[in-house]
Coordinates of C-alpha atoms in Angstrom, one line a residue:
M1 CA 0.0 0.0 0.0
F2 CA 1.2 3.5 -0.8
V3 CA 0.5 6.7 1.2
I4 CA 0.4 10.3 0.2
T5 CA 2.1 12.7 2.7
Q6 CA 2.1 16.4 3.5
S7 CA 4.4 17.3 0.6
C8 CA 1.6 16.6 -1.8
C9 CA 0.9 19.5 -4.2
S10 CA -2.4 18.1 -5.5
D11 CA -0.9 18.2 -9.0
A12 CA -3.0 15.1 -9.8
A13 CA -0.4 13.6 -12.0
C14 CA -0.8 10.5 -9.8
V15 CA -4.5 10.3 -10.5
S16 CA -4.0 10.0 -14.3
V17 CA -1.6 7.0 -13.9
C18 CA -3.5 5.0 -11.3
P19 CA -4.8 1.9 -13.0
V20 CA -7.6 1.4 -10.4
N21 CA -8.7 5.0 -9.9
C22 CA -7.9 4.8 -6.1
I23 CA -6.6 8.4 -5.6
H24 CA -9.2 11.0 -4.7
P25 CA -10.5 13.6 -4.9
T26 CA -9.8 13.8 -8.6
P27 CA -9.9 17.2 -10.5
E28 CA -13.5 16.3 -11.5
E29 CA -14.7 15.6 -8.0
R30 CA -16.1 17.8 -5.2
G31 CA -13.3 18.8 -2.8
F32 CA -10.5 19.0 -5.3
G33 CA -8.6 22.2 -4.6
S34 CA -10.0 22.7 -1.1
S35 CA -7.8 19.8 0.2
D36 CA -4.1 20.3 0.3
I37 CA -3.4 16.6 -0.3
L38 CA -4.9 13.8 -2.3
H39 CA -5.6 10.4 -0.7
I40 CA -4.9 6.8 -1.7
D41 CA -7.6 4.2 -0.9
P42 CA -5.8 1.7 1.3
V43 CA -8.3 -1.1 0.4
A44 CA -8.2 -0.5 -3.4
C45 CA -4.5 0.2 -3.8
I46 CA -2.8 -2.6 -5.7
D47 CA 0.7 -1.5 -4.7
C48 CA 1.9 -0.9 -8.3
G49 CA 3.9 2.3 -7.4
A50 CA 2.9 4.1 -10.6
C51 CA 1.7 7.1 -8.5
A52 CA 5.0 7.4 -6.7
D53 CA 6.8 7.4 -10.0
A54 CA 4.5 10.2 -11.4
C55 CA 4.6 12.4 -8.3
P56 CA 6.4 15.6 -9.0
V57 CA 7.2 16.3 -5.4
D58 CA 8.2 12.9 -4.0
A59 CA 5.2 12.9 -1.6
I60 CA 4.1 9.2 -2.1
F61 CA 5.8 6.3 -0.2
P62 CA 5.1 2.7 0.6
A63 CA 3.4 2.5 4.0
D64 CA 6.3 0.5 5.4
K65 CA 8.8 3.1 4.3
L66 CA 7.2 6.1 6.1
G67 CA 9.3 8.1 8.5
T68 CA 8.2 8.7 12.0
R69 CA 6.8 12.2 11.2
D70 CA 4.8 10.8 8.2
K71 CA 3.1 7.9 9.9
V72 CA 0.2 10.2 10.8
F73 CA -0.7 10.1 7.1
L74 CA -1.7 6.4 7.2
D75 CA -4.7 7.5 9.2
I76 CA -5.3 10.7 7.1
N77 CA -5.4 8.7 3.9
A78 CA -7.7 6.0 5.4
D79 CA -10.0 8.5 7.2
Y80 CA -10.8 10.3 3.9
Y81 CA -12.5 7.1 2.6
K82 CA -14.2 6.5 6.0
N83 CA -15.6 10.0 5.9
N84 CA -16.5 9.9 2.2
P85 CA -18.2 6.5 1.7
D86 CA -19.6 7.7 -1.7
V87 CA -16.1 7.8 -3.2
T88 CA -15.4 4.6 -5.0
S89 CA -12.5 3.2 -6.9
G90 CA -12.4 1.3 -10.1
W91 CA -11.8 1.7 -13.8
S92 CA -13.0 4.9 -15.4
G93 CA -13.2 6.2 -19.0
V94 CA -10.6 8.5 -20.5
T95 CA -11.7 11.7 -22.3
Y96 CA -9.3 13.0 -24.9
P97 CA -9.4 16.7 -25.9
D98 CA -10.2 17.9 -29.3
I99 CA -7.2 19.0 -31.4
P100 CA -8.4 22.0 -33.5
K101 CA -6.2 23.4 -36.3
L102 CA -4.6 26.6 -35.1
P103 CA -3.0 29.5 -37.1
A104 CA 0.7 29.1 -37.7
G105 CA 3.3 31.2 -35.9
L106 CA 1.3 32.0 -32.7
R107 CA 3.3 34.1 -30.2
V108 CA 2.3 34.1 -26.5
A109 CA 3.5 36.1 -23.5
L110 CA 3.1 34.6 -20.0
V111 CA 3.6 36.9 -17.1
G112 CA 4.4 35.0 -13.9
T113 CA 6.2 31.8 -13.0
G114 CA 4.2 30.5 -10.0
P115 CA 2.2 27.3 -10.2
S116 CA -0.6 28.7 -12.4
G117 CA 2.0 30.1 -14.8
G118 CA 3.9 26.8 -14.9
Y119 CA 0.7 24.8 -15.6
A120 CA -0.4 27.3 -18.2
L121 CA 3.0 26.9 -19.9
R122 CA 2.8 23.1 -19.8
T123 CA -0.6 23.2 -21.4
L124 CA 0.5 25.7 -24.1
L125 CA 3.5 23.6 -25.1
D126 CA 1.5 20.3 -25.0
R127 CA -1.6 21.6 -26.9
T128 CA -0.2 24.2 -29.4
E129 CA 2.8 25.0 -31.5
A130 CA 3.0 28.5 -30.1
D131 CA 6.3 30.2 -29.1
V132 CA 6.1 31.4 -25.5
T133 CA 8.0 34.2 -23.8
V134 CA 7.9 33.8 -20.0
I135 CA 8.3 37.0 -17.9
D136 CA 8.8 37.4 -14.2
R137 CA 9.6 40.5 -12.1
L138 CA 12.1 38.6 -10.0
P139 CA 15.3 37.1 -11.3
T140 CA 14.3 33.6 -10.1
P141 CA 11.2 31.7 -11.2
G142 CA 8.8 29.9 -8.9
G143 CA 6.4 32.5 -7.5
L144 CA 4.8 31.4 -4.3
V145 CA 6.4 27.9 -4.6
R146 CA 9.8 29.5 -4.0
A147 CA 8.6 32.4 -1.9
G148 CA 5.5 31.1 -0.1
V149 CA 6.0 27.4 0.7
A150 CA 7.4 27.0 4.2
P151 CA 11.1 26.3 4.4
D152 CA 10.4 23.0 6.4
H153 CA 8.3 21.7 3.5
P154 CA 11.1 21.3 0.9
G155 CA 9.4 18.4 -0.9
T156 CA 6.5 20.6 -2.0
K157 CA 9.0 22.8 -3.9
G158 CA 9.9 19.8 -6.1
V159 CA 7.1 20.8 -8.5
L160 CA 9.5 23.4 -9.8
H161 CA 11.7 20.7 -11.2
G162 CA 9.0 19.8 -13.7
F163 CA 8.5 23.5 -14.7
D164 CA 12.3 23.9 -15.2
L165 CA 12.1 21.2 -17.9
L166 CA 9.6 23.4 -19.7
Y167 CA 11.8 26.5 -19.5
R168 CA 14.4 24.5 -21.5
D169 CA 12.0 23.9 -24.4
P170 CA 13.3 25.5 -27.6
R171 CA 9.9 27.3 -28.1
V172 CA 10.3 29.0 -24.7
T173 CA 12.2 32.3 -24.1
M174 CA 12.8 33.2 -20.4
A175 CA 12.9 36.9 -19.5
T176 CA 13.1 37.4 -15.7
N177 CA 14.0 40.5 -13.7
V178 CA 11.4 42.2 -15.9
S179 CA 8.5 44.3 -14.5
V180 CA 5.2 44.8 -16.2
G181 CA 3.4 48.1 -15.5
Q182 CA 3.7 51.8 -16.2
G183 CA 7.1 52.5 -14.5
P184 CA 10.0 54.0 -16.5
D185 CA 11.7 50.7 -16.8
D186 CA 8.5 48.6 -17.1
I187 CA 7.1 46.8 -20.1
T188 CA 3.5 48.0 -20.4
P189 CA 0.5 45.8 -20.9
A190 CA -0.2 47.7 -24.1
E191 CA 3.3 46.8 -25.4
L192 CA 2.8 43.1 -24.5
A193 CA -0.6 43.2 -26.4
E194 CA 1.2 44.9 -29.4
H195 CA 4.0 42.3 -29.6
F196 CA 2.1 39.1 -28.9
D197 CA -1.0 37.4 -30.2
A198 CA -2.1 36.6 -26.6
V199 CA -1.0 37.5 -23.1
F200 CA -1.6 35.4 -20.0
Y201 CA -1.3 37.0 -16.6
A202 CA -0.4 34.6 -13.8
V203 CA 0.5 37.1 -11.1
G204 CA -1.0 35.5 -8.0
A205 CA -2.5 37.3 -5.0
S206 CA 0.3 38.7 -2.8
E207 CA -1.3 41.5 -0.9
S208 CA -2.7 40.8 2.6
R209 CA -6.1 42.0 3.8
R210 CA -6.1 44.3 6.9
L211 CA -7.9 43.8 10.2
G212 CA -9.0 47.4 10.6
I213 CA -8.4 47.6 14.3
P214 CA -6.4 50.1 16.5
G215 CA -2.7 49.5 16.7
E216 CA -2.5 47.5 13.5
D217 CA 0.4 49.7 12.3
L218 CA 2.5 49.4 15.4
P219 CA 6.1 48.0 15.0
G220 CA 5.8 44.3 15.5
S221 CA 2.4 44.1 13.8
T222 CA 2.7 42.6 10.3
S223 CA 0.9 40.4 7.8
A224 CA 1.6 36.7 7.1
T225 CA 2.5 37.8 3.5
E226 CA 5.2 40.1 4.7
L227 CA 6.5 37.6 7.3
V228 CA 6.6 34.7 4.9
A229 CA 8.4 36.8 2.3
W230 CA 10.9 37.9 4.9
Y231 CA 11.8 34.3 6.1
N232 CA 11.6 32.9 2.6
A233 CA 14.3 35.4 1.3
V234 CA 12.2 37.3 -1.2
P235 CA 14.2 40.3 -2.5
G236 CA 12.8 43.6 -1.2
A237 CA 11.2 42.0 1.9
D238 CA 14.4 42.4 3.9
V239 CA 12.9 44.6 6.7
A240 CA 12.7 42.3 9.7
P241 CA 9.7 42.7 12.0
P242 CA 11.0 44.3 15.2
I243 CA 10.4 41.3 17.4
R244 CA 11.5 42.0 20.9
H245 CA 14.1 39.9 22.6
D246 CA 14.8 42.0 25.8
D247 CA 14.1 41.0 29.4
A248 CA 10.5 42.3 29.1
A249 CA 9.7 40.2 26.0
S250 CA 6.9 37.7 26.4
G251 CA 8.2 35.1 24.0
R252 CA 4.8 34.9 22.4
A253 CA 3.2 35.7 19.0
V254 CA -0.4 36.0 18.1
I255 CA -1.7 35.0 14.7
V256 CA -5.1 36.1 13.5
G257 CA -6.6 33.6 11.1
T258 CA -6.7 29.8 10.8
G259 CA -5.8 29.1 7.2
N260 CA -2.9 26.9 6.2
V261 CA -0.6 29.9 5.8
A262 CA -1.4 30.8 9.5
L263 CA -0.4 27.3 10.5
D264 CA 2.8 27.5 8.4
V265 CA 3.8 30.8 10.2
A266 CA 2.9 29.3 13.6
R267 CA 5.0 26.3 12.9
I268 CA 8.0 28.3 11.7
L269 CA 7.8 30.7 14.7
V270 CA 7.7 28.0 17.3
S271 CA 10.1 25.5 15.8
P272 CA 13.4 25.2 17.6
P273 CA 16.0 27.4 15.8
E274 CA 18.4 24.5 15.4
L275 CA 15.7 22.7 13.4
L276 CA 15.2 25.7 11.1
A277 CA 18.9 25.9 10.5
T278 CA 18.7 22.8 8.4
T279 CA 16.3 24.4 5.9
D280 CA 16.6 27.0 3.2
I281 CA 15.1 29.7 5.5
A282 CA 16.7 33.1 4.9
D283 CA 19.8 33.8 7.1
R284 CA 18.3 37.2 7.9
A285 CA 15.3 35.5 9.5
L286 CA 17.2 32.7 11.2
H287 CA 19.4 35.1 13.1
I288 CA 16.4 37.1 14.3
L289 CA 14.4 34.0 15.3
E290 CA 17.4 32.7 17.2
Q291 CA 17.6 35.9 19.2
Q292 CA 13.8 36.1 19.9
N293 CA 13.2 32.4 20.3
V294 CA 9.4 32.3 20.3
H295 CA 8.1 29.7 22.7
E296 CA 4.4 30.1 22.2
V297 CA 2.1 31.0 19.4
V298 CA -1.6 31.8 19.9
V299 CA -3.8 31.3 16.8
L300 CA -7.1 33.1 16.9
G301 CA -10.1 31.7 15.0
R302 CA -13.4 33.7 14.7
R303 CA -15.6 30.6 14.6
D304 CA -15.3 27.1 16.1
Q305 CA -12.7 24.5 15.2
A306 CA -15.1 22.7 12.8
H307 CA -15.1 25.8 10.6
A308 CA -11.4 26.5 10.7
A309 CA -9.9 27.2 7.3
Y310 CA -6.9 24.9 7.6
T311 CA -6.9 21.4 6.2
S312 CA -6.9 18.4 8.5
A313 CA -3.5 17.2 7.1
E314 CA -1.9 20.6 7.9
Y315 CA -3.4 20.6 11.4
R316 CA -2.5 17.0 12.3
A317 CA 1.0 17.5 11.1
L318 CA 1.6 20.0 13.9
S319 CA 1.7 17.1 16.3
T320 CA 4.9 15.9 14.6
I321 CA 7.0 19.0 15.5
P322 CA 9.5 17.8 18.1
G323 CA 8.9 19.2 21.6
V324 CA 5.8 21.3 20.7
E325 CA 2.5 20.9 22.5
V326 CA -0.8 21.8 20.7
V327 CA -3.6 23.1 22.9
V328 CA -7.1 23.7 21.6
H329 CA -9.7 26.0 23.3
D330 CA -13.0 25.5 21.5
D331 CA -15.5 26.1 24.3
P332 CA -16.2 29.9 24.6
E333 CA -17.5 29.3 28.2
A334 CA -14.6 27.2 29.4
P335 CA -11.8 28.8 31.5
L336 CA -9.3 30.6 29.3
P337 CA -5.6 29.6 29.4
D338 CA -3.4 32.2 31.2
L339 CA -1.8 34.2 28.4
S340 CA -1.4 37.5 30.3
G341 CA 2.2 36.9 31.3
P342 CA 5.3 35.7 29.5
A343 CA 5.4 32.3 27.8
D344 CA 7.1 29.4 29.6
P345 CA 10.7 29.4 28.3
A346 CA 11.0 25.8 29.3
S347 CA 8.4 24.6 26.8
R348 CA 7.0 25.3 23.3
R349 CA 3.4 25.2 22.4
I350 CA 0.7 26.4 19.9
V351 CA -2.6 27.5 21.4
F352 CA -5.7 27.6 19.3
L353 CA -8.3 30.1 20.7
F354 CA -11.6 29.6 18.8
H355 CA -14.6 31.9 19.0
S356 CA -12.1 34.7 19.3
A357 CA -11.4 37.9 17.5
P358 CA -8.9 40.7 18.1
T359 CA -10.2 44.2 19.0
A360 CA -6.9 46.1 19.4
I361 CA -3.2 45.7 19.2
I362 CA -1.6 47.3 22.3
G363 CA 1.8 48.9 22.7
T364 CA 3.9 52.1 22.7
A365 CA 7.1 51.7 20.8
G366 CA 6.0 48.3 19.6
V367 CA 3.6 45.4 20.1
E368 CA 3.1 44.5 23.8
G369 CA -0.2 42.7 23.7
V370 CA -3.4 42.0 21.8
D371 CA -6.9 42.7 23.2
V372 CA -9.2 39.8 22.3
T373 CA -12.8 38.9 22.7
T374 CA -13.4 35.2 23.3
G375 CA -17.1 34.4 23.3
T376 CA -18.5 37.2 25.6
R377 CA -15.3 37.8 27.5
E378 CA -12.6 40.4 26.9
H379 CA -9.0 39.7 27.8
R380 CA -5.4 40.7 26.9
I381 CA -2.8 38.4 25.5
A382 CA 0.8 39.4 26.2
A383 CA 2.7 39.3 22.8
D384 CA 5.7 40.7 21.0
L385 CA 4.4 40.0 17.5
A386 CA 1.0 40.2 15.9
V387 CA 0.4 38.6 12.5
R388 CA -2.7 38.9 10.4
S389 CA -3.5 36.0 8.1
I390 CA -7.1 36.7 7.0
G391 CA -7.0 36.5 3.3
Y392 CA -5.2 37.8 0.2
R393 CA -5.8 39.9 -2.9
S394 CA -4.0 40.5 -6.1
V395 CA -2.0 43.7 -6.7
P396 CA -3.3 45.9 -9.5
I397 CA -1.1 46.3 -12.6
A398 CA -1.2 49.8 -14.1
G399 CA -2.7 49.6 -17.6
L400 CA -5.0 46.7 -16.8
P401 CA -8.6 46.7 -15.3
F402 CA -8.9 45.6 -11.7
D403 CA -11.8 44.6 -9.4
Q404 CA -11.0 46.5 -6.2
T405 CA -13.8 44.8 -4.3
R406 CA -12.8 41.2 -5.0
G407 CA -9.1 41.9 -5.4
V408 CA -8.8 40.1 -8.7
F409 CA -8.6 41.0 -12.4
P410 CA -12.1 41.0 -13.9
N411 CA -12.6 38.0 -16.2
D412 CA -15.1 35.7 -17.7
E413 CA -13.7 32.2 -17.1
G414 CA -10.2 33.5 -17.6
R415 CA -10.8 35.9 -20.5
M416 CA -10.0 39.4 -19.1
L417 CA -12.8 42.0 -19.1
D418 CA -12.3 45.7 -19.6
E419 CA -13.9 48.4 -17.4
H420 CA -17.1 48.1 -19.3
G421 CA -17.3 44.3 -18.9
A422 CA -16.4 43.5 -22.5
V423 CA -13.9 40.7 -23.3
M424 CA -10.4 41.9 -24.1
P425 CA -9.5 39.7 -27.1
G426 CA -6.2 37.9 -26.5
V427 CA -5.8 38.8 -22.8
Y428 CA -6.2 36.1 -20.2
V429 CA -5.7 35.6 -16.5
V430 CA -5.1 32.4 -14.5
G431 CA -4.7 31.2 -10.9
W432 CA -5.4 33.3 -7.9
A433 CA -5.4 36.5 -10.0
K434 CA -8.3 35.0 -11.8
R435 CA -10.5 33.3 -9.1
G436 CA -9.1 34.7 -5.8
P437 CA -6.9 33.1 -3.2
S438 CA -8.5 29.6 -3.1
G439 CA -7.0 26.2 -3.5
G440 CA -3.4 25.1 -3.3
I441 CA -0.7 24.4 -6.0
G442 CA -2.7 21.6 -7.7
A443 CA -5.9 23.6 -8.0
N444 CA -4.1 25.9 -10.3
K445 CA -3.5 23.1 -12.8
L446 CA -7.1 22.6 -13.8
C447 CA -7.6 26.4 -13.7
A448 CA -4.7 27.0 -16.1
Q449 CA -5.7 24.2 -18.4
N450 CA -9.3 25.5 -18.7
T451 CA -8.1 29.0 -19.6
V452 CA -5.6 27.7 -22.1
E453 CA -8.4 25.7 -23.7
D454 CA -10.4 28.9 -24.0
F455 CA -7.4 30.5 -25.7
I456 CA -7.1 27.6 -28.1
S457 CA -10.8 28.0 -29.0
D458 CA -10.3 31.7 -29.6
A459 CA -7.3 31.0 -31.8
A460 CA -9.2 28.3 -33.8
N461 CA -12.2 30.6 -34.2
G462 CA -10.1 33.5 -35.5
V463 CA -10.9 36.0 -32.7
L464 CA -7.3 36.7 -31.6
P465 CA -5.9 40.1 -32.7
R466 CA -2.7 38.9 -34.4
S467 CA 0.4 41.0 -33.8
A468 CA 1.9 42.9 -36.7
R469 CA 5.3 43.0 -35.0
E470 CA 8.3 40.9 -36.1
P471 CA 9.3 38.0 -33.8
G472 CA 12.5 39.7 -32.7
D473 CA 11.0 43.1 -32.0
F474 CA 10.1 42.3 -28.4
G475 CA 13.7 41.3 -27.6
K476 CA 14.9 44.6 -28.8
L477 CA 12.3 46.4 -26.7
L478 CA 13.4 44.4 -23.6
R479 CA 17.1 45.3 -24.1
A480 CA 16.3 48.9 -24.6
R481 CA 14.0 49.1 -21.6
T482 CA 15.4 46.8 -19.0
R483 CA 19.0 46.9 -18.0
H484 CA 19.5 43.4 -16.7
V485 CA 17.2 40.9 -18.4
I486 CA 18.0 37.4 -17.2
G487 CA 17.4 34.4 -19.4
Y488 CA 17.5 30.7 -18.7
R489 CA 21.3 30.4 -18.4
G490 CA 21.3 33.2 -15.9
M491 CA 18.5 31.5 -13.9
R492 CA 20.5 28.3 -13.8
A493 CA 23.6 30.1 -12.6
I494 CA 21.7 31.6 -9.7
D495 CA 20.3 28.2 -8.8
R496 CA 23.7 26.6 -9.0
I497 CA 25.4 29.1 -6.7
E498 CA 22.6 29.0 -4.1
R499 CA 22.8 25.2 -4.0
R500 CA 26.6 25.3 -3.7
R501 CA 26.3 27.8 -0.8
G502 CA 23.8 25.6 0.9
Q503 CA 25.9 22.5 0.5
E504 CA 28.7 24.3 2.3
Q505 CA 26.4 24.7 5.3
G506 CA 24.6 21.4 5.1
R507 CA 21.4 23.0 3.8
P508 CA 19.3 22.6 0.6
R509 CA 20.3 26.1 -0.5
V510 CA 21.2 29.5 0.8
K511 CA 19.1 32.0 -1.1
F512 CA 20.2 35.4 -2.3
T513 CA 18.1 38.2 -0.8
R514 CA 19.3 41.1 -2.9
I515 CA 18.5 41.6 -6.6
P516 CA 22.0 43.1 -7.4
D517 CA 23.6 39.9 -6.0
M518 CA 21.3 37.8 -8.1
V519 CA 22.1 39.7 -11.2
G520 CA 25.8 39.3 -10.5
A521 CA 25.4 35.6 -10.0
A522 CA 23.4 35.3 -13.2
G523 CA 26.4 36.7 -15.1
R524 CA 28.8 34.1 -13.9
R525 CA 29.6 31.2 -16.1
R526 CA 30.5 27.7 -15.1
K527 CA 34.3 27.3 -15.2

């Protein structure tokens, strides 16, 4: 029997190769995208191992080969089928897509290299003969896989290996360290539309929603987005949250929100620094976390535990953190844990307070506490750090329409709409920028595939505005506009040097945190 573990990206490549259809939910079933991991039916599995071979992130193992921390997934996989008795295994039919005849010489621009961009690129290469120029504002590709996946989940980042194979395709041109917008060095959306037959925007949702309570702008109050970018070494996110580590520090952080990102942040903050030192966490973050040494994290949930936004796999995996106790307070009338004083420096724990909401963040020069209402009671939690993790929205791009209310780019099933609600021919949006911040890595696969199919239909029906520019004109524009455009060889040079630096320290990699250093590394050639 094989078992899927927490590294699962829900890519669903395993689903397509399973001969007995025993991996669920499939992309066609309810629940796909809302669960961070897929599940293998322990009764129906025939132990062939095809799923493990197809898994892009090495998340599937024989049951007898599971490590100590992963044994919890034996129950998680089995419980899915106990709780969903209507899900059945067995042979199923295969539907093959139509292959319409498309115009020759199609040129496509793809902005963004996160999961939705990677899956869109794969579908474009598989289903069309188009040449694709891939653009990213950072020198390195990966989007939230590189910049958002927690450092202690290295397996999940393995999905990038498959995308890297696509970047080597002769029909693909990589152009990283290139910004799209209206700045003096930016490529504008109008210029992209002028030089390409179609443009796909896969720019994610990287802006955090605000709480709207007093004290939210105090030093030490931050968003999960900013904190994750800081400890994941995102260039430009190098301003450390001023976490106190003096004698008056409480050793406690409060996180508002119960999504998987909130649990990621809680896990990173409370993990022993010596454990984090074996990951690719940014050195700048490791040094601060070693000084501060958080011993307790309080996670606030507005409703009860049954309505928490995290997945069961993410929650149950907390129990595998060495030396960390998980405490759950789900009865609004029960006595509250004492959180008014400093955390116990002799232990580490994560405390879930449900039926709770913050009313104010308290402090003078920085965060000293969070006022909270739990049920009908008001109380103050002593804290040095307050983190909001209550949802995300896309960042507008000058020159494109934007839905300020929903925080997405207005679209009709991926076809972008102008300010009047009319379809913008040849302009598409995929991923979180299309549908909002819902679903994990794998949910973006189906989303991207569907939008690329719409593009194929538009191309076949002759509704794309074909570019009058020559194929080489965009490269000339890039060189004139952007000083340091990085191509595939430069990306590989950065990757090689980061891995070599990590090898010297016994870590997966040591990331660059400054763009000038990345540009310099991109210019180096293998000796």
